[in-house]
Amino acid sequence: MGYTVIADEKGRVVILKEVREELNIKKGSSLILEVKDGIIVLKVRKPSPMGIYGIAEEEEVDIEEIEGALGYEDIH
């Protein structure tokens, strides 16, 4: 199924209500935009279990800093 949408002056397009409802897209939903062979592909990003529980998904963790904070600096 295809829809014709019009881009505004900033290049924004509206995802139609029936599509938002079908894909459960709400305010703040994360979407992935890819360009493949001149075609725009927009996918709903599924929340990861770690993100649901509030655990940092992409934050870099320094294990030595954590061990130091726990008093484990002499173990290595």
PDB file of N, CA and C in Angstrom:
ATOM      1  N   MET A   1       0.854  -1.157   0.000  1.00  0.00           N
ATOM      2  CA  MET A   1       0.000   0.000   0.000  1.00  0.00           C
ATOM      3  C   MET A   1       0.902   1.222   0.000  1.00  0.00           C
ATOM      4  N   GLY A   2       0.610   2.190  -0.831  1.00  0.00           N
ATOM      5  CA  GLY A   2       1.407   3.400  -0.932  1.00  0.00           C
ATOM      6  C   GLY A   2       0.563   4.639  -0.712  1.00  0.00           C
ATOM      7  N   TYR A   3       1.192   5.670  -0.199  1.00  0.00           N
ATOM      8  CA  TYR A   3       0.521   6.938   0.057  1.00  0.00           C
ATOM      9  C   TYR A   3       1.346   8.044  -0.579  1.00  0.00           C
ATOM     10  N   THR A   4       0.691   9.075  -1.044  1.00  0.00           N
ATOM     11  CA  THR A   4       1.383  10.258  -1.524  1.00  0.00           C
ATOM     12  C   THR A   4       1.348  11.292  -0.415  1.00  0.00           C
ATOM     13  N   VAL A   5       2.525  11.757  -0.012  1.00  0.00           N
ATOM     14  CA  VAL A   5       2.628  12.803   1.003  1.00  0.00           C
ATOM     15  C   VAL A   5       3.452  13.939   0.411  1.00  0.00           C
ATOM     16  N   ILE A   6       3.250  15.127   0.933  1.00  0.00           N
ATOM     17  CA  ILE A   6       3.930  16.319   0.438  1.00  0.00           C
ATOM     18  C   ILE A   6       4.908  16.804   1.505  1.00  0.00           C
ATOM     19  N   ALA A   7       6.146  17.045   1.098  1.00  0.00           N
ATOM     20  CA  ALA A   7       7.144  17.584   2.020  1.00  0.00           C
ATOM     21  C   ALA A   7       6.911  19.085   2.192  1.00  0.00           C
ATOM     22  N   ASP A   8       7.092  19.586   3.425  1.00  0.00           N
ATOM     23  CA  ASP A   8       6.971  21.026   3.644  1.00  0.00           C
ATOM     24  C   ASP A   8       8.298  21.710   3.317  1.00  0.00           C
ATOM     25  N   GLU A   9       8.394  23.002   3.604  1.00  0.00           N
ATOM     26  CA  GLU A   9       9.588  23.767   3.241  1.00  0.00           C
ATOM     27  C   GLU A   9      10.859  23.275   3.932  1.00  0.00           C
ATOM     28  N   LYS A  10      10.738  22.559   5.023  1.00  0.00           N
ATOM     29  CA  LYS A  10      11.902  22.009   5.728  1.00  0.00           C
ATOM     30  C   LYS A  10      12.136  20.538   5.401  1.00  0.00           C
ATOM     31  N   GLY A  11      11.359  19.990   4.483  1.00  0.00           N
ATOM     32  CA  GLY A  11      11.526  18.593   4.093  1.00  0.00           C
ATOM     33  C   GLY A  11      10.756  17.613   4.956  1.00  0.00           C
ATOM     34  N   ARG A  12       9.949  18.109   5.869  1.00  0.00           N
ATOM     35  CA  ARG A  12       9.184  17.232   6.760  1.00  0.00           C
ATOM     36  C   ARG A  12       7.958  16.678   6.051  1.00  0.00           C
ATOM     37  N   VAL A  13       7.619  15.451   6.408  1.00  0.00           N
ATOM     38  CA  VAL A  13       6.387  14.837   5.914  1.00  0.00           C
ATOM     39  C   VAL A  13       5.601  14.328   7.112  1.00  0.00           C
ATOM     40  N   VAL A  14       4.314  14.180   6.933  1.00  0.00           N
ATOM     41  CA  VAL A  14       3.445  13.680   7.999  1.00  0.00           C
ATOM     42  C   VAL A  14       3.177  12.205   7.749  1.00  0.00           C
ATOM     43  N   ILE A  15       3.325  11.397   8.803  1.00  0.00           N
ATOM     44  CA  ILE A  15       2.930   9.993   8.729  1.00  0.00           C
ATOM     45  C   ILE A  15       1.434   9.961   9.020  1.00  0.00           C
ATOM     46  N   LEU A  16       0.669   9.455   8.083  1.00  0.00           N
ATOM     47  CA  LEU A  16      -0.785   9.480   8.202  1.00  0.00           C
ATOM     48  C   LEU A  16      -1.263   8.764   9.462  1.00  0.00           C
ATOM     49  N   LYS A  17      -2.373   9.243  10.009  1.00  0.00           N
ATOM     50  CA  LYS A  17      -2.925   8.711  11.253  1.00  0.00           C
ATOM     51  C   LYS A  17      -3.140   7.203  11.183  1.00  0.00           C
ATOM     52  N   GLU A  18      -3.707   6.706  10.083  1.00  0.00           N
ATOM     53  CA  GLU A  18      -3.978   5.263  10.004  1.00  0.00           C
ATOM     54  C   GLU A  18      -2.675   4.457  10.027  1.00  0.00           C
ATOM     55  N   VAL A  19      -1.605   5.000   9.464  1.00  0.00           N
ATOM     56  CA  VAL A  19      -0.310   4.311   9.491  1.00  0.00           C
ATOM     57  C   VAL A  19       0.268   4.365  10.903  1.00  0.00           C
ATOM     58  N   ARG A  20       0.190   5.534  11.556  1.00  0.00           N
ATOM     59  CA  ARG A  20       0.676   5.656  12.941  1.00  0.00           C
ATOM     60  C   ARG A  20      -0.046   4.677  13.851  1.00  0.00           C
ATOM     61  N   GLU A  21      -1.358   4.564  13.678  1.00  0.00           N
ATOM     62  CA  GLU A  21      -2.130   3.640  14.514  1.00  0.00           C
ATOM     63  C   GLU A  21      -1.756   2.191  14.231  1.00  0.00           C
ATOM     64  N   GLU A  22      -1.622   1.846  12.958  1.00  0.00           N
ATOM     65  CA  GLU A  22      -1.277   0.471  12.589  1.00  0.00           C
ATOM     66  C   GLU A  22       0.087   0.064  13.143  1.00  0.00           C
ATOM     67  N   LEU A  23       1.036   0.998  13.147  1.00  0.00           N
ATOM     68  CA  LEU A  23       2.400   0.695  13.597  1.00  0.00           C
ATOM     69  C   LEU A  23       2.659   1.129  15.035  1.00  0.00           C
ATOM     70  N   ASN A  24       1.620   1.631  15.703  1.00  0.00           N
ATOM     71  CA  ASN A  24       1.714   2.078  17.091  1.00  0.00           C
ATOM     72  C   ASN A  24       2.796   3.143  17.268  1.00  0.00           C
ATOM     73  N   ILE A  25       2.831   4.108  16.365  1.00  0.00           N
ATOM     74  CA  ILE A  25       3.783   5.216  16.443  1.00  0.00           C
ATOM     75  C   ILE A  25       3.142   6.323  17.261  1.00  0.00           C
ATOM     76  N   LYS A  26       3.807   6.697  18.326  1.00  0.00           N
ATOM     77  CA  LYS A  26       3.317   7.737  19.223  1.00  0.00           C
ATOM     78  C   LYS A  26       4.353   8.852  19.294  1.00  0.00           C
ATOM     79  N   LYS A  27       4.002   9.958  19.914  1.00  0.00           N
ATOM     80  CA  LYS A  27       4.957  11.044  20.127  1.00  0.00           C
ATOM     81  C   LYS A  27       6.169  10.477  20.862  1.00  0.00           C
ATOM     82  N   GLY A  28       7.351  10.727  20.346  1.00  0.00           N
ATOM     83  CA  GLY A  28       8.575  10.237  20.965  1.00  0.00           C
ATOM     84  C   GLY A  28       9.024   8.872  20.469  1.00  0.00           C
ATOM     85  N   SER A  29       8.226   8.224  19.622  1.00  0.00           N
ATOM     86  CA  SER A  29       8.643   6.928  19.069  1.00  0.00           C
ATOM     87  C   SER A  29       9.931   7.111  18.277  1.00  0.00           C
ATOM     88  N   SER A  30      10.804   6.124  18.356  1.00  0.00           N
ATOM     89  CA  SER A  30      12.074   6.160  17.635  1.00  0.00           C
ATOM     90  C   SER A  30      11.909   5.443  16.301  1.00  0.00           C
ATOM     91  N   LEU A  31      12.328   6.107  15.236  1.00  0.00           N
ATOM     92  CA  LEU A  31      12.232   5.549  13.892  1.00  0.00           C
ATOM     93  C   LEU A  31      13.621   5.500  13.272  1.00  0.00           C
ATOM     94  N   ILE A  32      13.839   4.557  12.391  1.00  0.00           N
ATOM     95  CA  ILE A  32      15.099   4.430  11.664  1.00  0.00           C
ATOM     96  C   ILE A  32      14.834   4.824  10.219  1.00  0.00           C
ATOM     97  N   LEU A  33      15.612   5.780   9.706  1.00  0.00           N
ATOM     98  CA  LEU A  33      15.467   6.215   8.324  1.00  0.00           C
ATOM     99  C   LEU A  33      16.688   5.746   7.548  1.00  0.00           C
ATOM    100  N   GLU A  34      16.454   5.016   6.471  1.00  0.00           N
ATOM    101  CA  GLU A  34      17.527   4.530   5.607  1.00  0.00           C
ATOM    102  C   GLU A  34      17.226   4.956   4.177  1.00  0.00           C
ATOM    103  N   VAL A  35      18.277   5.147   3.399  1.00  0.00           N
ATOM    104  CA  VAL A  35      18.119   5.415   1.972  1.00  0.00           C
ATOM    105  C   VAL A  35      18.752   4.246   1.238  1.00  0.00           C
ATOM    106  N   LYS A  36      17.951   3.549   0.431  1.00  0.00           N
ATOM    107  CA  LYS A  36      18.419   2.386  -0.326  1.00  0.00           C
ATOM    108  C   LYS A  36      18.062   2.580  -1.787  1.00  0.00           C
ATOM    109  N   ASP A  37      19.083   2.676  -2.619  1.00  0.00           N
ATOM    110  CA  ASP A  37      18.871   2.808  -4.068  1.00  0.00           C
ATOM    111  C   ASP A  37      17.885   3.924  -4.409  1.00  0.00           C
ATOM    112  N   GLY A  38      18.034   5.062  -3.743  1.00  0.00           N
ATOM    113  CA  GLY A  38      17.174   6.206  -4.025  1.00  0.00           C
ATOM    114  C   GLY A  38      15.793   6.132  -3.409  1.00  0.00           C
ATOM    115  N   ILE A  39      15.564   5.150  -2.545  1.00  0.00           N
ATOM    116  CA  ILE A  39      14.260   4.970  -1.898  1.00  0.00           C
ATOM    117  C   ILE A  39      14.423   5.207  -0.404  1.00  0.00           C
ATOM    118  N   ILE A  40      13.529   5.999   0.179  1.00  0.00           N
ATOM    119  CA  ILE A  40      13.543   6.231   1.622  1.00  0.00           C
ATOM    120  C   ILE A  40      12.791   5.095   2.298  1.00  0.00           C
ATOM    121  N   VAL A  41      13.429   4.469   3.279  1.00  0.00           N
ATOM    122  CA  VAL A  41      12.815   3.395   4.061  1.00  0.00           C
ATOM    123  C   VAL A  41      12.749   3.888   5.499  1.00  0.00           C
ATOM    124  N   LEU A  42      11.564   3.892   6.076  1.00  0.00           N
ATOM    125  CA  LEU A  42      11.357   4.339   7.444  1.00  0.00           C
ATOM    126  C   LEU A  42      10.831   3.165   8.245  1.00  0.00           C
ATOM    127  N   LYS A  43      11.558   2.799   9.313  1.00  0.00           N
ATOM    128  CA  LYS A  43      11.185   1.644  10.133  1.00  0.00           C
ATOM    129  C   LYS A  43      10.957   2.085  11.568  1.00  0.00           C
ATOM    130  N   VAL A  44      10.010   1.446  12.228  1.00  0.00           N
ATOM    131  CA  VAL A  44       9.784   1.688  13.647  1.00  0.00           C
ATOM    132  C   VAL A  44      10.865   0.937  14.405  1.00  0.00           C
ATOM    133  N   ARG A  45      11.558   1.649  15.271  1.00  0.00           N
ATOM    134  CA  ARG A  45      12.601   1.016  16.080  1.00  0.00           C
ATOM    135  C   ARG A  45      11.943   0.401  17.305  1.00  0.00           C
ATOM    136  N   LYS A  46      12.125  -0.893  17.455  1.00  0.00           N
ATOM    137  CA  LYS A  46      11.550  -1.595  18.601  1.00  0.00           C
ATOM    138  C   LYS A  46      12.392  -1.300  19.839  1.00  0.00           C
ATOM    139  N   PRO A  47      11.763  -0.987  20.962  1.00  0.00           N
ATOM    140  CA  PRO A  47      12.549  -0.730  22.176  1.00  0.00           C
ATOM    141  C   PRO A  47      13.249  -1.997  22.639  1.00  0.00           C
ATOM    142  N   SER A  48      14.484  -1.836  23.073  1.00  0.00           N
ATOM    143  CA  SER A  48      15.220  -2.996  23.574  1.00  0.00           C
ATOM    144  C   SER A  48      14.810  -3.255  25.018  1.00  0.00           C
ATOM    145  N   PRO A  49      14.947  -4.481  25.489  1.00  0.00           N
ATOM    146  CA  PRO A  49      14.627  -4.776  26.892  1.00  0.00           C
ATOM    147  C   PRO A  49      15.447  -3.925  27.848  1.00  0.00           C
ATOM    148  N   MET A  50      16.712  -3.649  27.504  1.00  0.00           N
ATOM    149  CA  MET A  50      17.558  -2.832  28.375  1.00  0.00           C
ATOM    150  C   MET A  50      17.018  -1.409  28.450  1.00  0.00           C
ATOM    151  N   GLY A  51      16.546  -0.873  27.327  1.00  0.00           N
ATOM    152  CA  GLY A  51      15.996   0.473  27.315  1.00  0.00           C
ATOM    153  C   GLY A  51      14.712   0.570  28.117  1.00  0.00           C
ATOM    154  N   ILE A  52      13.911  -0.471  28.073  1.00  0.00           N
ATOM    155  CA  ILE A  52      12.651  -0.488  28.813  1.00  0.00           C
ATOM    156  C   ILE A  52      12.907  -0.404  30.313  1.00  0.00           C
ATOM    157  N   TYR A  53      13.951  -1.062  30.771  1.00  0.00           N
ATOM    158  CA  TYR A  53      14.255  -1.075  32.197  1.00  0.00           C
ATOM    159  C   TYR A  53      15.138   0.084  32.623  1.00  0.00           C
ATOM    160  N   GLY A  54      15.411   1.025  31.699  1.00  0.00           N
ATOM    161  CA  GLY A  54      16.179   2.206  32.063  1.00  0.00           C
ATOM    162  C   GLY A  54      17.672   1.975  32.137  1.00  0.00           C
ATOM    163  N   ILE A  55      18.153   0.892  31.576  1.00  0.00           N
ATOM    164  CA  ILE A  55      19.580   0.603  31.581  1.00  0.00           C
ATOM    165  C   ILE A  55      20.191   1.268  30.359  1.00  0.00           C
ATOM    166  N   ALA A  56      21.334   1.917  30.548  1.00  0.00           N
ATOM    167  CA  ALA A  56      21.991   2.607  29.437  1.00  0.00           C
ATOM    168  C   ALA A  56      22.306   1.621  28.327  1.00  0.00           C
ATOM    169  N   GLU A  57      21.844   1.932  27.123  1.00  0.00           N
ATOM    170  CA  GLU A  57      22.069   1.038  25.997  1.00  0.00           C
ATOM    171  C   GLU A  57      23.406   1.294  25.319  1.00  0.00           C
ATOM    172  N   GLU A  58      23.753   2.553  25.115  1.00  0.00           N
ATOM    173  CA  GLU A  58      24.903   2.869  24.304  1.00  0.00           C
ATOM    174  C   GLU A  58      25.978   3.616  25.080  1.00  0.00           C
ATOM    175  N   GLU A  59      25.799   3.804  26.352  1.00  0.00           N
ATOM    176  CA  GLU A  59      26.775   4.540  27.131  1.00  0.00           C
ATOM    177  C   GLU A  59      27.988   3.657  27.389  1.00  0.00           C
ATOM    178  N   GLU A  60      29.170   4.237  27.139  1.00  0.00           N
ATOM    179  CA  GLU A  60      30.399   3.488  27.356  1.00  0.00           C
ATOM    180  C   GLU A  60      30.667   3.397  28.855  1.00  0.00           C
ATOM    181  N   VAL A  61      31.054   2.229  29.312  1.00  0.00           N
ATOM    182  CA  VAL A  61      31.306   2.001  30.726  1.00  0.00           C
ATOM    183  C   VAL A  61      32.777   1.665  30.915  1.00  0.00           C
ATOM    184  N   ASP A  62      33.421   2.329  31.881  1.00  0.00           N
ATOM    185  CA  ASP A  62      34.819   2.057  32.207  1.00  0.00           C
ATOM    186  C   ASP A  62      34.837   1.107  33.401  1.00  0.00           C
ATOM    187  N   ILE A  63      35.146  -0.163  33.135  1.00  0.00           N
ATOM    188  CA  ILE A  63      35.091  -1.186  34.185  1.00  0.00           C
ATOM    189  C   ILE A  63      36.080  -0.895  35.308  1.00  0.00           C
ATOM    190  N   GLU A  64      37.244  -0.328  34.975  1.00  0.00           N
ATOM    191  CA  GLU A  64      38.228  -0.004  36.014  1.00  0.00           C
ATOM    192  C   GLU A  64      37.706   1.085  36.946  1.00  0.00           C
ATOM    193  N   GLU A  65      36.984   2.045  36.398  1.00  0.00           N
ATOM    194  CA  GLU A  65      36.389   3.095  37.224  1.00  0.00           C
ATOM    195  C   GLU A  65      35.350   2.502  38.175  1.00  0.00           C
ATOM    196  N   ILE A  66      34.562   1.572  37.680  1.00  0.00           N
ATOM    197  CA  ILE A  66      33.557   0.919  38.522  1.00  0.00           C
ATOM    198  C   ILE A  66      34.234   0.097  39.613  1.00  0.00           C
ATOM    199  N   GLU A  67      35.255  -0.681  39.228  1.00  0.00           N
ATOM    200  CA  GLU A  67      35.972  -1.490  40.215  1.00  0.00           C
ATOM    201  C   GLU A  67      36.616  -0.608  41.275  1.00  0.00           C
ATOM    202  N   GLY A  68      37.180   0.539  40.857  1.00  0.00           N
ATOM    203  CA  GLY A  68      37.790   1.466  41.809  1.00  0.00           C
ATOM    204  C   GLY A  68      36.768   2.009  42.785  1.00  0.00           C
ATOM    205  N   ALA A  69      35.590   2.348  42.282  1.00  0.00           N
ATOM    206  CA  ALA A  69      34.530   2.867  43.140  1.00  0.00           C
ATOM    207  C   ALA A  69      34.057   1.816  44.136  1.00  0.00           C
ATOM    208  N   LEU A  70      34.172   0.544  43.744  1.00  0.00           N
ATOM    209  CA  LEU A  70      33.761  -0.545  44.632  1.00  0.00           C
ATOM    210  C   LEU A  70      34.899  -1.014  45.538  1.00  0.00           C
ATOM    211  N   GLY A  71      36.084  -0.422  45.370  1.00  0.00           N
ATOM    212  CA  GLY A  71      37.226  -0.799  46.196  1.00  0.00           C
ATOM    213  C   GLY A  71      37.951  -2.031  45.696  1.00  0.00           C
ATOM    214  N   TYR A  72      37.860  -2.335  44.416  1.00  0.00           N
ATOM    215  CA  TYR A  72      38.489  -3.522  43.850  1.00  0.00           C
ATOM    216  C   TYR A  72      39.791  -3.214  43.124  1.00  0.00           C
ATOM    217  N   GLU A  73      40.408  -2.034  43.324  1.00  0.00           N
ATOM    218  CA  GLU A  73      41.541  -1.675  42.494  1.00  0.00           C
ATOM    219  C   GLU A  73      42.749  -2.590  42.659  1.00  0.00           C
ATOM    220  N   ASP A  74      42.885  -3.307  43.737  1.00  0.00           N
ATOM    221  CA  ASP A  74      44.056  -4.167  43.957  1.00  0.00           C
ATOM    222  C   ASP A  74      43.862  -5.601  43.478  1.00  0.00           C
ATOM    223  N   ILE A  75      42.739  -5.930  42.887  1.00  0.00           N
ATOM    224  CA  ILE A  75      42.465  -7.303  42.461  1.00  0.00           C
ATOM    225  C   ILE A  75      43.303  -7.691  41.259  1.00  0.00           C
ATOM    226  N   HIS A  76      43.552  -6.775  40.321  1.00  0.00           N
ATOM    227  CA  HIS A  76      44.259  -7.117  39.077  1.00  0.00           C
ATOM    228  C   HIS A  76      45.706  -7.273  39.333  1.00  0.00           C
TER     229      HIS A  76
END
